[in-house]
Coordinates of C-alpha atoms and ligand atoms in Angstrom, one line a residue:
M862 CA 188.7 82.3 70.5
S863 CA 186.8 83.4 67.5
L864 CA 183.8 81.5 66.4
H865 CA 182.3 81.7 63.4
V866 CA 178.2 81.8 63.3
D867 CA 176.0 82.7 60.5
A868 CA 173.6 85.4 62.5
G869 CA 171.2 85.2 59.7
A870 CA 170.8 81.4 59.4
A871 CA 167.3 79.7 60.7
L872 CA 167.5 77.6 63.7
A873 CA 167.5 73.7 62.5
I874 CA 164.3 73.1 64.6
D875 CA 162.7 75.8 62.7
G876 CA 163.9 74.2 59.3
G877 CA 167.1 76.0 58.7
P878 CA 170.5 74.1 58.2
P879 CA 172.0 72.3 61.2
V880 CA 175.4 73.3 62.3
R881 CA 176.7 69.7 62.1
S882 CA 175.0 67.1 59.8
A883 CA 173.4 64.2 61.7
E884 CA 175.7 62.1 59.5
A885 CA 178.8 63.1 61.5
P886 CA 179.2 60.3 64.3
W887 CA 179.3 61.2 68.1
P888 CA 181.1 59.0 70.4
R889 CA 179.1 56.3 71.8
W890 CA 178.8 55.2 75.3
P891 CA 180.0 53.1 77.1
V892 CA 183.4 52.2 75.6
A893 CA 184.6 48.3 76.9
A894 CA 187.8 48.1 77.7
P895 CA 190.6 46.0 76.0
G896 CA 190.4 43.2 78.9
A897 CA 186.7 43.4 79.5
E898 CA 185.8 40.6 77.2
D899 CA 188.5 38.4 79.2
M900 CA 188.0 38.9 82.6
L901 CA 183.9 38.3 81.8
R902 CA 184.9 35.1 80.4
Q903 CA 187.0 34.3 83.1
V904 CA 184.1 34.8 85.6
L905 CA 181.7 32.9 83.3
H906 CA 183.8 29.6 83.1
S907 CA 184.8 29.9 87.0
R908 CA 181.6 29.0 88.7
Q909 CA 182.0 31.9 91.0
W910 CA 179.5 34.0 89.9
A911 CA 178.8 36.2 93.0
I912 CA 180.5 36.6 96.6
T913 CA 178.1 34.3 97.7
S914 CA 179.2 31.2 95.6
P915 CA 181.3 28.7 97.2
H916 CA 185.0 29.6 97.0
E917 CA 187.0 28.8 93.9
G918 CA 189.5 31.7 93.5
E919 CA 190.3 35.0 93.7
L920 CA 187.0 37.5 93.6
F921 CA 186.9 40.3 91.3
E922 CA 184.5 41.9 93.7
R923 CA 187.6 42.1 96.3
R924 CA 190.0 43.1 93.5
F925 CA 188.0 45.7 92.6
A926 CA 187.5 47.0 96.1
E927 CA 191.1 47.4 96.5
M928 CA 191.8 48.7 93.0
F929 CA 188.6 51.5 93.5
A930 CA 190.1 52.5 97.1
G931 CA 193.5 52.9 95.7
Y932 CA 192.4 54.7 92.7
L933 CA 190.6 57.3 95.3
G934 CA 192.9 57.2 98.3
A935 CA 190.5 55.5 100.2
R936 CA 191.1 53.2 103.0
H937 CA 188.0 51.1 102.7
C938 CA 185.9 50.4 99.8
V939 CA 182.4 47.9 99.8
P940 CA 181.3 47.5 96.6
T941 CA 177.4 47.1 95.7
D942 CA 174.8 46.2 93.5
H943 CA 173.9 49.9 92.8
G944 CA 174.6 53.6 93.6
S945 CA 171.3 53.7 95.7
S946 CA 171.9 50.9 97.8
A947 CA 175.4 52.4 98.7
L948 CA 173.7 55.3 100.1
V949 CA 171.1 53.2 102.0
I950 CA 174.0 51.2 103.6
A951 CA 176.1 54.4 104.3
L952 CA 173.1 56.2 106.2
E953 CA 172.3 52.8 107.8
S954 CA 175.9 52.5 109.1
L955 CA 175.7 55.9 110.8
G956 CA 173.5 54.3 113.4
L957 CA 170.7 56.9 113.6
S958 CA 167.0 56.5 114.8
E959 CA 164.1 56.3 113.0
G960 CA 162.7 59.2 111.1
D961 CA 165.9 61.2 111.9
A962 CA 166.3 64.2 109.4
V963 CA 168.9 64.2 106.8
L964 CA 169.7 67.4 104.7
V965 CA 169.9 66.4 100.8
P966 CA 169.9 69.0 97.9
A967 CA 166.8 69.7 96.0
L968 CA 168.6 69.3 92.8
T969 CA 169.9 65.9 92.0
W970 CA 168.6 62.4 90.9
V971 CA 165.7 61.2 93.4
A972 CA 167.9 58.4 94.7
T973 CA 169.6 60.7 97.1
A974 CA 166.3 61.7 98.5
T975 CA 164.8 57.8 98.2
A976 CA 167.8 56.3 99.8
V977 CA 167.1 58.5 103.1
L978 CA 163.5 57.2 102.9
R979 CA 164.5 53.8 102.4
A980 CA 167.0 53.8 105.8
G981 CA 163.9 54.9 107.7
L982 CA 164.9 58.8 107.8
L983 CA 163.6 61.8 106.6
P984 CA 164.6 63.6 103.4
V985 CA 164.9 67.4 104.3
L986 CA 165.6 69.7 101.2
A987 CA 168.0 72.2 101.1
D988 CA 168.7 74.9 97.9
I989 CA 171.9 74.9 96.3
D990 CA 174.6 77.3 95.5
P991 CA 173.4 78.6 92.0
R992 CA 177.0 78.9 91.1
T993 CA 178.5 75.7 91.4
G994 CA 174.8 73.7 91.5
S995 CA 175.9 71.7 94.8
M996 CA 174.8 72.6 98.4
A997 CA 176.7 75.1 100.5
A998 CA 177.8 74.8 104.0
G999 CA 175.0 77.9 104.8
A1000 CA 172.2 75.5 104.3
L1001 CA 172.9 73.7 107.4
S1002 CA 172.1 76.4 109.6
E1003 CA 168.7 76.6 108.6
H1004 CA 167.7 73.3 109.9
P1005 CA 168.7 72.7 113.5
D1006 CA 167.4 69.0 113.9
I1007 CA 169.3 67.2 110.7
R1008 CA 171.5 64.3 112.1
A1009 CA 173.3 63.6 108.8
V1010 CA 174.0 65.6 105.2
V1011 CA 173.9 63.9 101.9
V1012 CA 176.1 66.3 100.0
V1013 CA 176.2 65.7 96.1
H1014 CA 178.5 66.8 93.6
W1015 CA 176.2 67.6 90.9
A1016 CA 176.7 67.7 87.1
C1017 CA 180.5 68.2 87.1
G1018 CA 180.9 70.3 89.9
M1019 CA 181.8 69.6 93.5
A1020 CA 180.5 71.2 97.0
D1021 CA 183.0 72.4 99.5
V1022 CA 182.9 69.6 101.5
P1023 CA 185.6 70.7 103.9
A1024 CA 183.5 73.9 104.4
I1025 CA 180.2 71.8 105.0
D1026 CA 182.0 69.5 107.6
A1027 CA 183.3 72.6 109.5
V1028 CA 179.5 73.3 110.0
A1029 CA 178.2 69.8 110.4
A1030 CA 181.1 68.3 113.0
P1031 CA 180.7 70.3 115.8
R1032 CA 177.1 69.8 115.6
G1033 CA 177.8 66.0 115.2
I1034 CA 176.3 65.9 112.1
A1035 CA 178.0 62.9 109.5
V1036 CA 178.5 64.1 106.2
I1037 CA 178.0 61.8 103.2
E1038 CA 179.1 62.4 100.1
D1039 CA 176.7 61.2 97.1
A1040 CA 179.9 61.4 94.5
A1041 CA 177.8 59.0 91.7
Q1042 CA 178.4 61.6 89.2
A1043 CA 181.9 62.5 90.6
H1044 CA 184.4 59.5 90.1
G1045 CA 188.0 61.0 89.9
A1046 CA 186.9 64.6 90.6
R1047 CA 189.3 66.0 93.2
W1048 CA 189.2 68.9 95.8
A1049 CA 192.7 70.3 96.9
G1050 CA 194.0 67.2 95.8
R1051 CA 191.5 64.7 97.6
A1052 CA 189.2 62.8 95.8
A1053 CA 185.4 63.4 95.8
G1054 CA 184.2 60.6 98.1
T1055 CA 186.8 60.8 100.4
L1056 CA 186.1 64.1 101.9
G1057 CA 183.3 63.1 104.1
R1058 CA 182.7 60.4 106.8
L1059 CA 181.5 58.0 103.7
G1060 CA 181.4 58.2 100.0
C1061 CA 179.0 56.9 97.6
F1062 CA 179.3 56.0 93.9
S1063 CA 177.3 54.7 91.2
M1064 CA 178.4 52.6 88.5
Q1065 CA 174.9 52.6 86.6
H1066 CA 175.2 52.7 82.8
S1067 CA 175.6 56.7 82.2
K1068 CA 178.5 57.2 84.8
V1069 CA 181.9 57.5 83.9
L1070 CA 182.9 54.5 85.4
T1071 CA 180.3 51.7 84.8
C1072 CA 179.2 48.0 84.8
G1073 CA 175.9 48.4 83.8
E1074 CA 174.3 48.6 87.4
G1075 CA 176.7 48.9 90.2
G1076 CA 177.9 51.0 93.2
A1077 CA 180.5 51.3 96.0
V1078 CA 181.1 53.2 99.4
V1079 CA 183.9 54.4 100.4
T1080 CA 185.4 55.2 103.9
G1081 CA 188.4 56.0 106.1
D1082 CA 186.5 54.5 109.3
E1083 CA 187.4 50.8 109.7
V1084 CA 184.5 50.3 112.0
L1085 CA 182.0 51.6 109.5
A1086 CA 183.7 49.7 107.1
G1087 CA 182.8 46.1 108.7
Q1088 CA 179.3 47.6 109.2
L1089 CA 178.9 48.3 105.7
E1090 CA 179.9 44.9 104.6
E1091 CA 177.2 43.2 106.9
L1092 CA 174.7 45.9 105.7
R1093 CA 175.2 45.0 102.0
A1094 CA 175.5 41.0 102.4
D1095 CA 172.6 39.9 104.9
S1096 CA 174.6 40.6 108.0
R1097 CA 178.0 38.9 106.6
R1098 CA 181.4 39.7 106.3
Y1099 CA 184.4 38.1 104.5
R1100 CA 186.1 35.6 106.2
G1101 CA 189.4 36.2 104.8
R1102 CA 191.3 33.1 103.5
T1103 CA 188.6 30.8 102.3
P1104 CA 189.0 26.9 101.1
V1105 CA 187.9 25.7 98.4
G1106 CA 184.3 25.0 98.3
E1107 CA 183.2 26.9 101.2
L1108 CA 181.4 30.0 101.5
P1109 CA 183.6 33.4 101.6
L1110 CA 181.1 35.1 103.9
A1111 CA 181.2 34.3 107.9
E1112 CA 177.8 35.0 109.6
T1113 CA 179.1 37.8 112.0
A1114 CA 175.6 39.4 112.5
T1115 CA 176.8 42.6 114.4
T1116 CA 174.1 44.6 112.6
M1117 CA 171.3 43.2 110.6
G1118 CA 172.2 43.7 106.6
A1119 CA 170.2 42.9 103.4
N1120 CA 171.6 41.5 100.2
F1121 CA 172.9 44.5 98.2
C1122 CA 176.0 42.3 96.4
L1123 CA 177.7 43.2 93.5
S1124 CA 178.0 40.4 91.0
E1125 CA 181.2 38.8 89.8
F1126 CA 180.3 40.1 86.2
G1127 CA 179.9 43.6 87.5
A1128 CA 183.1 43.4 89.5
A1129 CA 184.9 42.1 86.8
L1130 CA 183.9 44.7 84.4
L1131 CA 184.9 47.4 86.7
C1132 CA 188.5 46.0 87.1
A1133 CA 188.7 46.1 83.6
Q1134 CA 187.2 49.6 83.0
L1135 CA 189.0 51.4 86.0
P1136 CA 192.2 51.6 84.2
L1137 CA 190.7 53.6 81.5
L1138 CA 189.0 56.2 83.7
D1139 CA 192.2 58.8 83.7
A1140 CA 192.7 58.7 80.1
Q1141 CA 189.1 59.0 79.5
H1142 CA 189.2 62.2 81.8
V1143 CA 192.2 63.9 80.2
V1144 CA 190.5 63.9 76.7
R1145 CA 187.0 64.9 77.9
N1146 CA 188.6 67.9 80.2
R1147 CA 190.5 68.9 77.5
N1148 CA 187.8 69.2 75.1
Y1149 CA 185.6 70.8 78.0
E1150 CA 188.3 73.5 78.3
L1151 CA 188.1 74.4 74.5
L1152 CA 184.4 74.5 74.7
R1153 CA 184.7 77.1 77.6
Q1154 CA 187.4 79.3 76.2
L1155 CA 185.0 79.1 72.7
L1156 CA 182.1 80.0 74.6
A1157 CA 183.6 82.6 76.5
S1158 CA 182.5 85.7 74.3
V1159 CA 179.0 84.2 73.6
A1160 CA 176.4 86.1 75.0
G1161 CA 173.6 84.8 76.7
V1162 CA 175.4 81.7 77.7
R1163 CA 177.6 80.0 80.4
L1164 CA 179.2 77.1 82.3
L1165 CA 179.0 76.5 85.7
D1166 CA 181.7 78.1 88.0
R1167 CA 184.6 75.8 88.9
P1168 CA 185.8 77.0 92.5
P1169 CA 189.6 77.0 92.5
E1170 CA 189.8 74.2 95.0
Q1171 CA 188.6 71.7 92.6
D1172 CA 191.7 70.6 91.3
A1173 CA 190.5 67.9 88.9
L1174 CA 187.2 67.6 86.8
S1175 CA 185.0 64.7 86.2
L1176 CA 182.4 65.6 83.4
Y1177 CA 179.6 63.8 84.0
E1178 CA 176.0 65.9 82.6
V1179 CA 177.9 69.1 81.5
P1180 CA 175.2 71.8 81.9
I1181 CA 175.0 74.9 79.4
I1182 CA 173.2 77.7 81.0
F1183 CA 170.7 79.8 78.8
D1184 CA 170.0 83.2 80.2
P1185 CA 167.7 84.7 78.6
L1186 CA 165.4 82.2 77.2
P1187 CA 162.5 83.0 74.8
A1188 CA 159.4 83.8 76.8
G1189 CA 157.2 81.0 77.3
S1190 CA 159.4 77.9 76.3
G1191 CA 162.3 78.0 78.2
N1192 CA 165.1 75.4 78.5
T1193 CA 162.8 72.4 76.9
W1194 CA 163.3 74.6 73.7
A1195 CA 166.7 75.3 74.1
A1196 CA 167.4 71.4 74.5
A1197 CA 165.4 70.6 71.5
A1198 CA 166.9 73.3 69.3
L1199 CA 170.5 72.3 70.5
T1200 CA 169.4 68.7 69.7
A1201 CA 168.5 69.7 66.1
E1202 CA 171.7 71.7 65.6
I1203 CA 174.2 69.1 66.3
S1204 CA 172.3 65.5 66.6
M1205 CA 173.4 65.0 69.7
R1206 CA 170.9 64.6 72.6
A1207 CA 170.9 67.9 74.8
Y1208 CA 168.2 67.7 77.9
P1209 CA 167.2 69.7 80.5
P1210 CA 167.5 68.8 84.2
R1211 CA 165.0 67.0 85.9
A1212 CA 162.8 68.7 88.2
P1213 CA 164.0 69.9 91.7
L1214 CA 163.0 67.5 94.0
H1215 CA 160.3 69.3 96.1
R1216 CA 158.1 69.2 92.7
S1217 CA 159.5 65.9 91.4
P1218 CA 156.9 63.4 90.0
L1219 CA 159.5 60.6 91.1
L1220 CA 159.7 61.8 94.8
Q1221 CA 155.7 61.3 95.9
P1222 CA 156.4 59.1 99.1
W1223 CA 152.8 59.1 100.0
K1224 CA 152.3 56.6 97.1
K1225 CA 153.9 54.0 99.0
S1226 CA 151.7 53.0 101.8
T1227 CA 154.7 51.4 104.2
I1228 CA 156.2 54.8 104.6
A1229 CA 153.1 56.7 105.2
G1230 CA 154.5 58.2 108.3
L1231 CA 157.8 59.6 106.8
A1232 CA 155.7 60.8 103.7
G1233 CA 153.6 63.1 106.0
R1234 CA 156.3 64.6 107.6
F1235 CA 158.0 64.9 104.3
A1236 CA 154.9 66.8 102.8
A1237 CA 154.2 68.8 105.9
R1238 CA 158.0 69.9 106.2
H1239 CA 158.0 71.1 102.5
R1240 CA 154.6 72.4 102.0
D1241 CA 155.7 76.3 101.9
R1242 CA 159.0 76.1 100.9
V1243 CA 160.9 77.1 98.1
F1244 CA 164.0 76.4 95.9
P1245 CA 164.8 79.5 93.5
H1246 CA 168.4 78.4 92.8
A1247 CA 167.7 74.8 92.1
E1248 CA 165.0 76.2 90.1
Y1249 CA 167.0 78.6 88.1
L1250 CA 169.3 76.0 87.1
A1251 CA 166.1 73.6 86.2
R1252 CA 164.8 76.2 84.2
H1253 CA 168.1 77.6 82.5
A1254 CA 170.4 74.7 81.9
V1255 CA 170.7 72.4 79.2
L1256 CA 172.8 69.2 79.9
L1257 CA 175.3 67.2 77.8
H1258 CA 176.2 63.7 78.3
H1259 CA 180.3 63.3 79.1
S1260 CA 180.3 61.0 76.3
A1261 CA 180.1 64.1 74.0
F1262 CA 183.1 65.1 75.2
L1263 CA 185.5 62.0 74.3
G1264 CA 185.7 62.9 70.6
A1265 CA 187.9 65.4 68.9
E1266 CA 188.4 69.2 68.9
R1267 CA 186.3 69.7 66.1
D1268 CA 183.3 68.2 67.9
M1269 CA 183.7 71.3 70.6
R1270 CA 183.7 73.9 67.8
D1271 CA 180.3 72.4 66.3
L1272 CA 179.1 72.3 69.5
A1273 CA 180.0 75.9 70.4
R1274 CA 179.0 77.3 67.2
A1275 CA 175.3 75.5 67.7
V1276 CA 175.4 76.9 71.4
A1277 CA 175.8 80.2 70.3
K1278 CA 173.3 80.2 67.2
V1279 CA 170.6 78.7 69.8
A1280 CA 171.6 81.8 72.3
R1281 CA 171.3 84.6 69.8
H1282 CA 167.9 83.2 68.6
A1283 CA 166.9 83.0 72.7
E1284 CA 168.1 86.8 73.0
R1285 CA 166.0 87.8 70.0
T1286 CA 163.0 86.2 71.5
A1287 CA 163.9 86.8 75.1
G1288 CA 161.5 87.7 78.1
R1289 CA 163.4 87.3 81.2
D1290 CA 161.5 85.2 83.7
Ligands
PLP54 C1 173.6 61.7 92.2 C2 173.2 60.4 91.9 N1 173.0 59.7 93.3 C3 172.3 58.5 93.3 C4 172.4 57.5 92.2 C5 172.0 56.7 92.0 O1 172.6 55.6 91.8 P1 172.5 54.2 90.9 O2 171.3 54.3 89.9 O3 173.4 53.4 90.7 O4 171.4 53.4 92.0 C6 172.7 58.3 91.1 C7 172.4 58.0 89.6 O5 172.1 58.4 88.9 C8 173.0 59.9 91.0 O6 173.1 60.5 90.0

């Protein structure tokens, strides 16, 4: 597919003309579903603002749990207040012992690792597969002591969970999917989150399905589902039919939970937003495919590989990988240059977790024991593939893909322009 780029034009970051006028709008995020306002008003006037409220009528929280489980093809769904809490209770439900080691990819949002610490366990970092950005099965063999693995479907890619599970299951290692960035992605027809023992989702503002702050755990295991309910509602479970004015939660207390409940406002919003999701996937994926074709012949830039088994894509943060990059500047420069060309924020991935300023457990005195073990375990370790993507990728939010074909043509021209300048001044690192 042909792409016209003015080879002589200066970059917008250097004062040249941008590829796209700052006046041309990009889609905004989030997009409120048509029924959202009505549902929120219903909650407002119901006097039932939480699952801990005296019973008045059907809970949106129950409705959303059923809808989301149905959407994914999961047997059970337990909504939570955040994706991080979803991870914490998923880990707690496994019944591991204090300080057990849990494998986590080095390239992910920090919450994947902090959830492990919050569950009283030790995060052990693994490098990722540079083609997909997610963990590969080989990572498990380097750590004989791990008791669980949290696999992250990173930035539009998917990890090969069946391959990871084939290594994990014979060793009694539980596989949790962190599908916080992958609502609706599918691997050989199965939804992300339903391939492992437990799947965790975030419905925080930037996610493709959002209510501002929210989350959910899904599982096919009925016993775990009951535990998850207690772990997120101070040791209480739904009691089924509840008389008006009585509490819908019974103090079953087979384990000890905490309060990670999703509010009725969040649940109502999710009930309204979920029916939009697949139509948005169609628009985003069509635009992404066009971008892929437009960039196919552009030197110095590529998109992540998509394994043939991943038969449905859920765009989240879309990585565009620049290689080569100018000596001494790297992808921070590329992100700024791209932003200046199209007036849409492009940004580098966050630092891999072994050097992330957000993951310094020694700054929290209540987990000093785990912090010491974490520091000792990672002192001499390197994560070259995570480092490569952290230094060469530039990310775009999925909302950039919700607009028209013209947006992709502008984006591709801008990427090609930046890549050409990068090549001219390149020094490979
Ligand atoms: C991979 C991953 N895991 C976990 C989380 C945590 O979700 P939340 O922010 O809803 O707690 C996020 C959120 O960005 C994420 O991207």
